[in-house]
Coordinates of C-alpha atoms in Angstrom, one line a residue:
M734 CA 10.8 62.4 -32.6
L735 CA 10.9 59.0 -33.2
T736 CA 14.9 59.1 -31.9
E737 CA 13.8 60.6 -28.9
Y738 CA 10.9 58.4 -28.7
G739 CA 12.4 55.6 -29.4
L740 CA 15.3 56.2 -26.9
D741 CA 12.6 57.2 -24.4
A742 CA 10.9 54.1 -24.7
A743 CA 14.2 51.7 -24.7
A744 CA 15.1 53.4 -21.1
S745 CA 11.0 52.8 -20.0
N746 CA 11.3 48.7 -21.3
Q747 CA 15.3 48.6 -19.5
R748 CA 13.4 50.2 -16.0
R749 CA 10.3 47.9 -16.4
D750 CA 12.7 45.0 -17.1
L751 CA 15.1 46.3 -14.0
A752 CA 11.5 46.2 -12.0
V753 CA 10.4 42.8 -13.0
R754 CA 13.9 41.1 -12.1
S755 CA 14.2 42.3 -9.3
Q756 CA 10.9 41.3 -8.0
P757 CA 11.4 37.3 -6.7
S758 CA 8.8 35.0 -8.1
E759 CA 6.1 32.8 -5.9
A760 CA 7.6 29.8 -6.4
A761 CA 11.9 31.1 -5.8
T762 CA 10.9 33.0 -3.0
P763 CA 11.1 29.9 0.5
A764 CA 13.6 28.9 -1.1
A765 CA 15.9 31.7 -1.5
T766 CA 15.1 32.9 1.7
R767 CA 15.7 29.7 3.2
K768 CA 19.0 29.8 1.7
R769 CA 19.9 33.1 2.3
N770 CA 18.5 33.1 6.3
S771 CA 20.7 29.3 6.8
L772 CA 24.1 30.8 4.8
A773 CA 23.0 34.1 7.3
S774 CA 22.9 31.6 10.2
A775 CA 25.8 30.1 9.1
R776 CA 27.2 33.0 9.4
S777 CA 26.4 34.0 12.7
L778 CA 27.2 31.0 14.4
A779 CA 30.5 30.6 13.2
G780 CA 31.1 34.0 13.9
R781 CA 29.7 33.9 17.2
L782 CA 31.7 30.5 18.1
R783 CA 35.2 32.5 16.9
L784 CA 34.4 35.1 19.3
W785 CA 33.6 32.8 21.7
Q786 CA 37.1 30.9 21.6
A787 CA 38.6 34.1 21.2
R788 CA 36.9 35.3 24.6
H789 CA 36.7 32.1 26.5
S790 CA 40.0 29.7 25.0
L791 CA 42.0 29.7 28.6
E792 CA 38.4 29.1 30.2
A793 CA 37.8 25.6 27.4
I794 CA 41.9 25.1 27.7
Y795 CA 41.3 24.4 31.5
A796 CA 38.2 22.7 30.9
S797 CA 40.5 20.2 28.6
A798 CA 43.5 20.0 30.7
A799 CA 40.5 18.9 33.6
A800 CA 38.4 16.5 31.3
M801 CA 42.0 14.9 30.9
A802 CA 43.3 14.6 34.3
G803 CA 39.5 14.2 35.8
G804 CA 39.5 11.1 33.1
W805 CA 42.6 9.4 34.2
L806 CA 42.5 9.3 37.8
F807 CA 39.9 7.7 37.8
L808 CA 41.2 5.2 36.2
F809 CA 44.5 4.7 38.2
W810 CA 41.6 5.0 41.7
R811 CA 40.6 1.8 40.1
Y812 CA 43.4 -0.3 38.3
S813 CA 46.8 0.6 39.6
L814 CA 49.1 -1.1 40.3
F815 CA 49.5 -0.2 43.5
R816 CA 45.5 -1.8 43.7
V817 CA 46.0 -4.7 41.8
G818 CA 49.1 -4.9 40.8
K819 CA 49.5 -8.6 42.7
V820 CA 46.4 -10.2 40.6
P821 CA 47.6 -12.3 38.4
R822 CA 46.0 -11.9 34.4
F823 CA 43.7 -9.2 35.7
G824 CA 42.1 -7.2 32.6
F825 CA 38.3 -6.3 31.6
G826 CA 37.0 -10.0 31.9
E827 CA 37.3 -9.7 35.6
V828 CA 35.2 -6.4 36.2
K829 CA 33.0 -7.6 38.2
P830 CA 29.8 -6.4 38.2
E831 CA 29.5 -5.7 34.1
S832 CA 27.8 -3.1 34.6
Q833 CA 31.0 -0.9 35.7
L834 CA 32.0 -1.0 32.3
A835 CA 29.8 1.9 31.5
L836 CA 32.1 3.6 33.7
D837 CA 35.2 2.4 32.7
L838 CA 33.6 3.6 28.5
A839 CA 32.6 6.9 30.1
A840 CA 36.1 8.3 31.5
F841 CA 37.7 7.0 28.3
V842 CA 35.0 9.0 26.1
L843 CA 36.0 11.9 29.0
I844 CA 39.7 11.6 28.0
W845 CA 39.2 11.8 24.8
A846 CA 37.5 15.1 24.9
G847 CA 39.7 16.4 27.3
Y848 CA 42.0 15.5 24.3
L849 CA 40.5 16.4 21.6
G850 CA 39.2 19.8 22.7
G851 CA 43.1 20.3 24.2
Y852 CA 44.6 20.0 20.4
H853 CA 41.5 22.1 19.0
F854 CA 41.7 25.4 21.4
L855 CA 45.7 25.4 21.3
R856 CA 45.4 25.3 17.5
R857 CA 42.3 28.2 17.2
S858 CA 44.2 30.3 20.1
R859 CA 46.3 33.0 18.4
K860 CA 48.9 33.6 21.7
W861 CA 50.1 31.5 23.8
I862 CA 50.3 32.4 27.7
G863 CA 51.6 30.9 30.6
A864 CA 48.8 29.2 31.9
M865 CA 47.6 28.2 29.0
L866 CA 50.4 26.2 28.6
G867 CA 50.9 25.4 32.0
A868 CA 47.6 23.8 32.1
I869 CA 48.3 21.8 29.2
A870 CA 51.5 20.6 30.3
G871 CA 50.1 19.7 33.6
S872 CA 47.5 17.5 32.6
V873 CA 49.6 15.8 30.0
L874 CA 52.9 15.3 32.5
L875 CA 49.6 13.7 35.2
A876 CA 48.6 11.6 32.4
V877 CA 52.1 10.0 32.3
V878 CA 52.3 9.6 35.3
L879 CA 49.1 8.0 36.2
N880 CA 49.6 5.4 32.8
A881 CA 52.9 4.3 34.0
L882 CA 51.7 3.3 37.4
L883 CA 48.6 1.3 36.0
Y884 CA 48.0 -2.2 35.6
P885 CA 48.2 -3.3 32.1
M886 CA 45.0 -4.8 31.3
G887 CA 44.6 -4.2 28.1
A888 CA 46.2 -7.3 27.0
L889 CA 49.2 -9.5 29.1
D890 CA 52.0 -9.1 26.4
F891 CA 54.1 -6.9 29.0
Y892 CA 54.0 -10.2 31.5
H893 CA 55.2 -12.4 28.7
Y894 CA 57.8 -9.5 27.5
L895 CA 59.3 -9.9 31.6
M896 CA 58.7 -14.6 31.6
T897 CA 61.1 -14.0 28.1
V898 CA 63.9 -11.6 29.3
D899 CA 64.1 -13.4 32.0
M900 CA 64.6 -16.7 29.9
A901 CA 67.6 -15.3 28.5
F902 CA 69.0 -12.9 31.7
R903 CA 68.9 -15.2 34.0
H904 CA 68.3 -18.8 32.5
H905 CA 70.9 -18.3 30.0
V906 CA 68.6 -19.9 27.5
N907 CA 67.9 -18.8 24.0
P908 CA 64.1 -18.1 24.1
Y909 CA 64.3 -18.5 20.0
L910 CA 65.3 -22.8 20.4
V911 CA 63.6 -23.0 24.5
T912 CA 60.1 -22.7 24.9
Y913 CA 59.0 -21.3 28.7
R914 CA 57.6 -24.6 29.2
Q915 CA 60.8 -26.6 29.4
L916 CA 62.6 -24.6 31.4
P917 CA 63.4 -27.0 34.4
A918 CA 61.2 -25.3 37.2
P919 CA 58.3 -22.9 36.4
D920 CA 59.8 -19.7 39.0
V921 CA 57.5 -16.1 39.8
W922 CA 56.1 -15.5 35.8
A923 CA 54.5 -18.9 35.1
K924 CA 51.1 -17.3 37.1
Y925 CA 51.0 -13.8 35.7
G926 CA 52.8 -14.7 31.4
F927 CA 51.1 -17.0 28.7
V928 CA 52.0 -18.3 25.2
F929 CA 54.8 -21.1 27.7
N930 CA 55.1 -23.7 24.5
L931 CA 56.3 -21.3 21.6
P932 CA 59.3 -19.6 20.9
L933 CA 60.2 -16.1 20.6
G934 CA 58.3 -14.5 17.5
Y935 CA 59.9 -11.0 18.1
G936 CA 62.9 -10.1 16.5
P937 CA 66.6 -10.2 18.5
G938 CA 66.3 -6.4 18.7
W939 CA 63.6 -6.3 20.7
L940 CA 65.3 -9.0 23.2
L941 CA 68.3 -7.5 22.7
L942 CA 67.1 -3.8 23.9
S943 CA 64.8 -5.3 26.3
L944 CA 68.2 -6.7 28.4
L945 CA 69.5 -3.3 28.8
P946 CA 67.4 -2.9 32.3
A947 CA 67.6 -6.6 33.2
P948 CA 70.5 -5.4 35.5
L949 CA 68.6 -3.2 37.4
A950 CA 65.1 -4.5 37.3
G951 CA 66.8 -8.2 38.6
L952 CA 63.7 -10.2 37.7
T953 CA 62.6 -12.1 41.0
D954 CA 60.3 -9.3 42.7
V955 CA 57.0 -8.9 40.7
M956 CA 56.5 -5.2 41.3
R957 CA 60.1 -4.4 41.3
T958 CA 60.7 -5.9 37.8
V959 CA 57.5 -4.1 36.4
F960 CA 57.8 -0.4 37.7
V961 CA 61.2 -0.5 36.4
Y962 CA 60.4 -1.4 32.5
K963 CA 57.7 0.8 32.9
G964 CA 60.1 3.0 33.8
Y965 CA 62.1 2.3 30.6
T966 CA 59.1 2.1 28.3
L967 CA 58.4 5.7 30.1
L968 CA 62.6 6.3 28.5
L969 CA 61.2 5.2 25.0
F970 CA 58.5 7.5 25.0
A971 CA 59.6 10.5 26.1
G972 CA 62.4 10.4 22.6
T973 CA 59.5 9.6 20.5
A974 CA 57.8 12.7 22.0
V975 CA 61.1 15.4 21.5
A976 CA 62.4 13.2 18.2
I977 CA 58.4 15.1 17.2
W978 CA 58.5 18.1 18.7
W979 CA 62.3 18.4 17.1
Q980 CA 61.7 17.2 13.4
Q981 CA 58.0 19.7 13.8
G982 CA 60.5 22.7 14.0
K983 CA 60.6 23.4 17.9
G984 CA 57.9 26.5 18.0
R985 CA 54.7 26.4 18.6
A986 CA 54.3 23.0 15.4
G987 CA 56.5 21.5 17.4
L988 CA 54.5 22.0 20.2
L989 CA 51.1 21.4 18.6
A990 CA 52.7 17.8 16.9
A991 CA 54.0 16.7 21.0
Y992 CA 50.8 17.0 21.8
L993 CA 49.3 15.0 19.4
F994 CA 51.6 11.9 19.9
A995 CA 52.3 12.7 23.6
A996 CA 49.1 13.4 24.9
N997 CA 47.1 11.1 22.3
P998 CA 44.9 8.6 24.9
L999 CA 45.1 5.6 23.1
V1000 CA 49.3 6.0 22.7
L1001 CA 49.4 6.4 27.0
F1002 CA 46.9 3.6 27.6
E1003 CA 48.5 0.9 25.5
G1004 CA 52.1 2.5 25.2
L1005 CA 52.7 3.5 29.2
A1006 CA 49.7 0.9 30.9
N1007 CA 49.5 -1.9 28.8
A1008 CA 53.5 -0.9 28.0
H1009 CA 53.8 -2.6 24.4
N1010 CA 56.8 -2.6 22.6
D1011 CA 55.1 -0.2 20.0
V1012 CA 56.8 2.7 22.0
M1013 CA 60.1 1.2 20.8
V1014 CA 59.4 0.1 17.6
A1015 CA 57.7 4.1 17.5
L1016 CA 60.9 5.2 18.9
F1017 CA 63.3 4.2 16.0
L1018 CA 60.7 4.4 13.2
V1019 CA 60.7 8.3 14.3
L1020 CA 64.4 8.5 14.5
A1021 CA 64.4 6.8 10.7
V1022 CA 62.0 9.4 9.1
V1023 CA 63.2 12.0 10.7
A1024 CA 66.8 10.9 9.4
L1025 CA 65.5 10.6 5.6
E1026 CA 63.9 13.6 5.8
K1027 CA 67.7 15.5 6.4
R1028 CA 69.2 12.9 4.4
S1029 CA 71.3 12.0 7.1
L1030 CA 73.2 8.3 6.6
L1031 CA 71.0 7.2 9.9
A1032 CA 68.5 7.1 7.9
L1033 CA 68.4 3.0 6.8
P1034 CA 69.9 1.9 10.0
A1035 CA 66.9 3.5 12.3
L1036 CA 64.6 1.2 10.1
V1037 CA 66.1 -1.6 10.1
A1038 CA 66.7 -1.2 14.5
S1039 CA 62.8 -0.7 14.2
A1040 CA 62.4 -4.2 11.9
L1041 CA 64.6 -6.2 13.8
I1042 CA 62.0 -5.7 16.7
K1043 CA 58.6 -5.6 14.4
F1044 CA 58.4 -6.8 10.9
T1045 CA 55.6 -4.4 10.5
T1046 CA 58.0 -1.9 9.6
A1047 CA 60.0 -4.1 7.1
P1048 CA 58.5 -3.4 4.2
L1049 CA 59.3 0.9 4.0
G1050 CA 62.8 -0.2 3.3
L1051 CA 61.8 -0.1 -0.3
L1052 CA 60.0 3.3 0.6
F1053 CA 62.7 4.1 1.8
L1054 CA 65.7 3.4 -0.9
A1055 CA 63.2 5.0 -3.4
W1056 CA 62.9 7.8 -2.0
M1057 CA 67.1 7.7 -1.8
I1058 CA 66.5 8.2 -5.5
Y1059 CA 63.6 10.1 -5.7
R1060 CA 65.4 12.8 -3.7
R1061 CA 68.9 12.5 -5.9
W1062 CA 71.1 11.4 -2.8
P1063 CA 74.6 10.7 -4.4
L1064 CA 74.9 6.8 -4.9
K1065 CA 78.1 6.9 -2.1
R1066 CA 75.9 8.1 0.3
V1067 CA 73.3 5.3 0.0
L1068 CA 75.7 2.6 0.2
A1069 CA 77.4 4.4 2.7
S1070 CA 73.4 4.4 5.0
A1071 CA 73.0 0.6 3.8
A1072 CA 76.5 -0.3 4.8
L1073 CA 75.7 1.0 8.6
C1074 CA 73.2 -1.4 8.9
L1075 CA 75.7 -4.1 8.4
P1076 CA 76.8 -3.3 12.3
V1077 CA 73.1 -2.6 13.6
M1078 CA 72.4 -6.4 12.3
A1079 CA 75.8 -8.1 13.6
A1080 CA 74.6 -6.3 17.4
A1081 CA 71.1 -8.0 16.9
I1082 CA 71.1 -11.3 15.4
L1083 CA 74.6 -12.3 16.4
P1084 CA 73.8 -12.9 20.6
F1085 CA 71.0 -15.5 19.2
W1086 CA 72.3 -17.2 16.5
S1087 CA 73.2 -20.4 17.8
G1088 CA 74.5 -22.0 14.2
G1089 CA 71.5 -20.5 12.1
R1090 CA 68.4 -21.4 14.2
L1091 CA 67.4 -18.4 15.3
I1092 CA 66.3 -17.4 12.3
G1093 CA 63.8 -20.9 12.5
G1094 CA 63.0 -20.7 16.1
M1095 CA 61.9 -17.1 15.5
M1096 CA 59.6 -17.4 11.8
R1097 CA 57.6 -20.9 13.6
G1098 CA 57.4 -18.1 17.1
S1099 CA 55.8 -15.8 14.6
T1100 CA 53.8 -17.6 12.4
A1101 CA 52.3 -19.7 15.0
Y1102 CA 51.2 -16.6 16.9
L1103 CA 49.3 -15.6 13.7
R1104 CA 47.8 -19.1 13.7
T1105 CA 46.8 -19.4 17.5
F1106 CA 44.9 -15.5 17.7
Y1107 CA 42.6 -14.2 15.7
S1108 CA 41.4 -10.7 15.4
S1109 CA 39.9 -7.9 13.3
S1110 CA 42.2 -7.5 10.2
L1111 CA 41.9 -8.5 6.4
L1112 CA 43.3 -11.7 7.4
S1113 CA 42.8 -13.0 10.2
L1114 CA 38.9 -12.7 9.3
G1115 CA 39.7 -14.3 6.2
R1116 CA 41.5 -17.0 8.4
E1117 CA 38.9 -17.3 9.9
W1118 CA 36.1 -17.8 7.8
A1119 CA 38.3 -20.4 5.1
I1120 CA 38.3 -22.3 9.2
V1121 CA 34.6 -21.9 9.6
S1122 CA 33.5 -22.8 6.0
G1123 CA 36.1 -25.0 5.0
R1124 CA 36.6 -23.2 1.2
A1125 CA 40.2 -22.5 1.5
D1126 CA 43.5 -23.2 2.7
P1127 CA 43.5 -20.3 6.1
N1128 CA 47.5 -21.3 6.0
A1129 CA 47.8 -20.1 2.3
L1130 CA 45.6 -16.7 2.6
I1131 CA 49.1 -16.1 5.4
R1132 CA 51.0 -16.0 1.4
Y1133 CA 48.2 -13.9 -0.2
G1134 CA 48.3 -11.0 2.0
V1135 CA 52.1 -10.9 1.9
L1136 CA 52.2 -10.9 -1.9
I1137 CA 49.1 -8.5 -1.8
L1138 CA 51.2 -6.2 0.5
G1139 CA 54.2 -6.4 -1.5
A1140 CA 52.3 -5.9 -4.7
L1141 CA 50.5 -2.6 -3.0
T1142 CA 53.7 -1.2 -1.5
I1143 CA 55.1 -1.0 -5.1
L1144 CA 52.5 1.2 -6.5
I1145 CA 52.1 3.3 -3.2
V1146 CA 56.0 4.0 -3.8
A1147 CA 55.8 4.5 -7.2
L1148 CA 53.2 6.8 -7.1
S1149 CA 54.8 8.7 -4.3
R1150 CA 57.3 10.2 -6.3
R1151 CA 56.1 13.8 -6.9
R1152 CA 55.1 14.0 -3.0
T1153 CA 57.0 15.9 -0.5
S1154 CA 57.0 13.9 2.5
P1155 CA 57.5 10.1 2.5
I1156 CA 55.1 10.3 5.6
P1157 CA 52.2 9.5 4.1
A1158 CA 53.5 6.9 1.7
A1159 CA 54.4 5.2 4.6
L1160 CA 51.7 5.1 6.9
A1161 CA 49.3 3.4 3.6
I1162 CA 52.3 0.7 3.7
L1163 CA 52.1 0.7 7.4
L1164 CA 48.0 0.6 7.8
L1165 CA 47.9 -2.0 5.0
A1166 CA 51.1 -4.4 7.1
T1167 CA 48.7 -4.9 10.2
Q1168 CA 45.7 -5.7 7.9
L1169 CA 47.5 -8.0 5.0
A1170 CA 49.8 -9.5 7.0
T1171 CA 49.3 -9.5 10.7
N1172 CA 47.1 -9.5 13.4
L1173 CA 44.7 -6.0 14.7
F1174 CA 45.3 -4.6 17.2
P1175 CA 44.7 -0.8 19.1
W1176 CA 48.0 -1.2 20.5
Y1177 CA 49.4 -1.2 16.2
L1178 CA 48.4 1.8 16.2
V1179 CA 50.8 3.6 18.5
T1180 CA 53.6 3.4 15.2
V1181 CA 51.3 5.2 13.0
V1182 CA 50.1 7.9 15.8
P1183 CA 53.7 9.4 15.5
L1184 CA 53.6 9.7 11.9
I1185 CA 50.3 11.6 11.7
A1186 CA 51.9 13.9 14.8
M1187 CA 54.8 14.7 12.2
Y1188 CA 52.4 14.9 9.0
N1189 CA 49.8 16.5 10.8
E1190 CA 46.7 17.3 8.2
E1191 CA 43.6 17.5 7.9
Q1192 CA 42.8 14.7 6.9
E1193 CA 45.3 12.3 9.2
R1194 CA 44.1 14.7 11.9
W1195 CA 40.5 13.2 11.4
Y1196 CA 41.1 9.8 11.2
L1197 CA 43.7 10.2 14.0
F1198 CA 40.8 11.3 16.7
M1199 CA 38.5 9.1 15.3
A1200 CA 40.7 6.2 15.3
T1201 CA 41.4 6.9 18.7
L1202 CA 38.4 7.2 20.4
L1203 CA 37.4 3.8 18.7
G1204 CA 40.4 2.2 20.2
L1205 CA 39.5 3.4 23.6
V1206 CA 36.6 2.4 23.9
Y1207 CA 37.4 -1.6 22.0
Y1208 CA 38.3 -2.9 25.4
P1209 CA 34.9 -2.4 27.4
I1210 CA 32.2 -3.0 24.3
S1211 CA 34.7 -5.9 23.4
T1212 CA 34.1 -7.6 27.1
W1213 CA 30.9 -7.0 27.0
V1214 CA 30.3 -8.3 23.9
W1215 CA 32.1 -11.4 24.5
A1216 CA 30.3 -12.2 27.3
R1217 CA 27.0 -12.7 25.1
L1218 CA 28.5 -14.6 22.2
P1219 CA 31.4 -16.5 24.6
K1220 CA 30.9 -19.6 21.7
D1221 CA 31.2 -17.7 18.5
P1222 CA 34.8 -15.5 18.1
P1223 CA 34.1 -14.7 14.4
A1224 CA 31.4 -12.6 15.2
V1225 CA 33.1 -10.9 18.2
H1226 CA 35.8 -10.4 15.7
I1227 CA 33.4 -9.0 13.3
Y1228 CA 31.8 -6.3 15.8
Q1229 CA 35.5 -5.4 16.5
A1230 CA 36.5 -4.7 12.7
L1231 CA 33.9 -1.8 13.1
L1232 CA 36.2 -0.4 15.7
L1233 CA 39.2 -1.1 14.2
T1234 CA 39.4 -2.2 10.4
V1235 CA 36.4 0.2 8.8
P1236 CA 37.7 3.0 9.9
M1237 CA 41.2 2.0 8.6
L1238 CA 40.1 1.0 5.4
V1239 CA 38.2 4.3 4.4
Y1240 CA 41.0 6.1 5.8
L1241 CA 43.4 3.8 3.6
E1242 CA 40.9 4.1 0.3
Y1243 CA 41.4 8.0 1.2
R1244 CA 45.0 7.8 0.7
L1245 CA 45.3 5.8 -2.3
G1246 CA 42.5 8.2 -3.9
Q1247 CA 45.3 10.2 -3.4
F1248 CA 48.1 8.8 -4.6
L1249 CA 46.3 8.1 -8.0
L1250 CA 44.5 11.5 -8.7
P1251 CA 47.5 13.1 -10.1
H1252 CA 47.9 10.6 -12.2
L1253 CA 44.1 10.7 -13.5
R1254 CA 42.6 12.1 -16.5
F1255 CA 39.5 13.4 -16.4
T1256 CA 39.4 16.5 -18.4
R1257 CA 38.1 15.5 -22.1
R1258 CA 39.1 17.4 -25.0
P1259 CA 36.4 19.4 -26.9
R1260 CA 35.0 17.2 -29.9
G1261 CA 37.0 17.5 -32.9
M1262 CA 40.1 18.9 -31.5
D1263 CA 41.6 15.8 -32.2
R1264 CA 41.3 15.3 -35.8
H1265 CA 43.4 16.6 -38.8
Y1266 CA 41.8 18.9 -41.3
P1267 CA 43.1 19.2 -44.6
P1268 CA 44.4 23.1 -45.1
L1269 CA 42.2 25.3 -46.5
P1270 CA 42.5 26.5 -50.2
G1271 CA 45.0 29.0 -50.7
A1272 CA 46.8 28.6 -46.9

């Protein structure tokens, strides 16, 4: 009886405890209910969104393509070469009234939204159909053509390129030794270009490659020359997109990566509309990375070719050599790749060598350019602070920046040994170079976007989309701020740093953290695990 009573009592107590525990307390009921409701609503919202995407993905892609096409058509209507092509030194600062800049800002935001939406819905679509791909391809091709026909109103660098090529092609002088102002008589480019009293600061590889279309352009008629060199830049742009598509495997991943680059509004505007030579750098940099991943002998020659155009890619040489060692390339193969760099360097340097004076003129030009123009990079902001405050030597900051860049490059290369791809390390080194060794403008991201497209991880994509938007609105906002702070350039560059420098530093902090995390130990051993106890008696 007692046993039965005890069993019945135990069962009764168990049922009572379960009943009590099943009843939520008054204090926990509202919070728990809200949590359950929020989770349920989030699940339902995500489910509804996925269902809407599945049902209306084609319509969404049509809308994204229309947004991109509409924004570029609006900018083409306002700033095409056919409309303002013969206006010297036209830019956003000449847009009157100033309220018209709001329309340009809205157009850039609309284009960016279409670019983001197009990638999102393409990536989320399980099956691509012809109409979907046709809409995206049509909008991208239209954007490419329209940007090639836009006036380079973001910067006058394009006309500076043409002025320099004209010196070497028609006047037969060495731009590294002779400035434009020293020519016997100014020609047609005098009212379009700028920086007339400095030698050329770009590498000899750029000058050699820029002379290739010179016979076709003639360099006597402005519009003909502009169209020829815009077409030349378009070929370089197309080659970069094809190389990215091929590197990703030519399938769905290849098309998505090519879209990230070829449809990117910042690349289109800076690379084709403003026709910066960063497109040329991007092509050889992409070829170098592809060759490095494929263990090709052309890896180092392609990288040297990019560095002979602009020196910002030179720090990547250490990464390439270290990656060859990490991946156990045979020594003969490494030496063969290095030997192929010699004819590349000879072809670029010897035509302008002039007994070694090329190096001195090029260094004077690049250093004078850095000291004359200011931007929102850490180096430039530090130099402006040194000049205004008088507390430091602004020229010494250049040396310090190069030393810090070298130290960080060595650290990144050492920490990237266990990585499966060299692209994250290359991204970090390139971004650090733009902060510590040169100026920073939106077109410097043209060499960064193709690397992100080839790597295509979530964090890199977020930085890409944010940097693209802020780089596009850089021009209208900077023009508006500059009009209100005409006598305070450092303040303008601080505003610009919010658009370019701060997002870049946030991404660099994340990327450097990802390099460091695998080498740090955060786990602690339980107390006493590392102590040495005497053996037990009899053991």
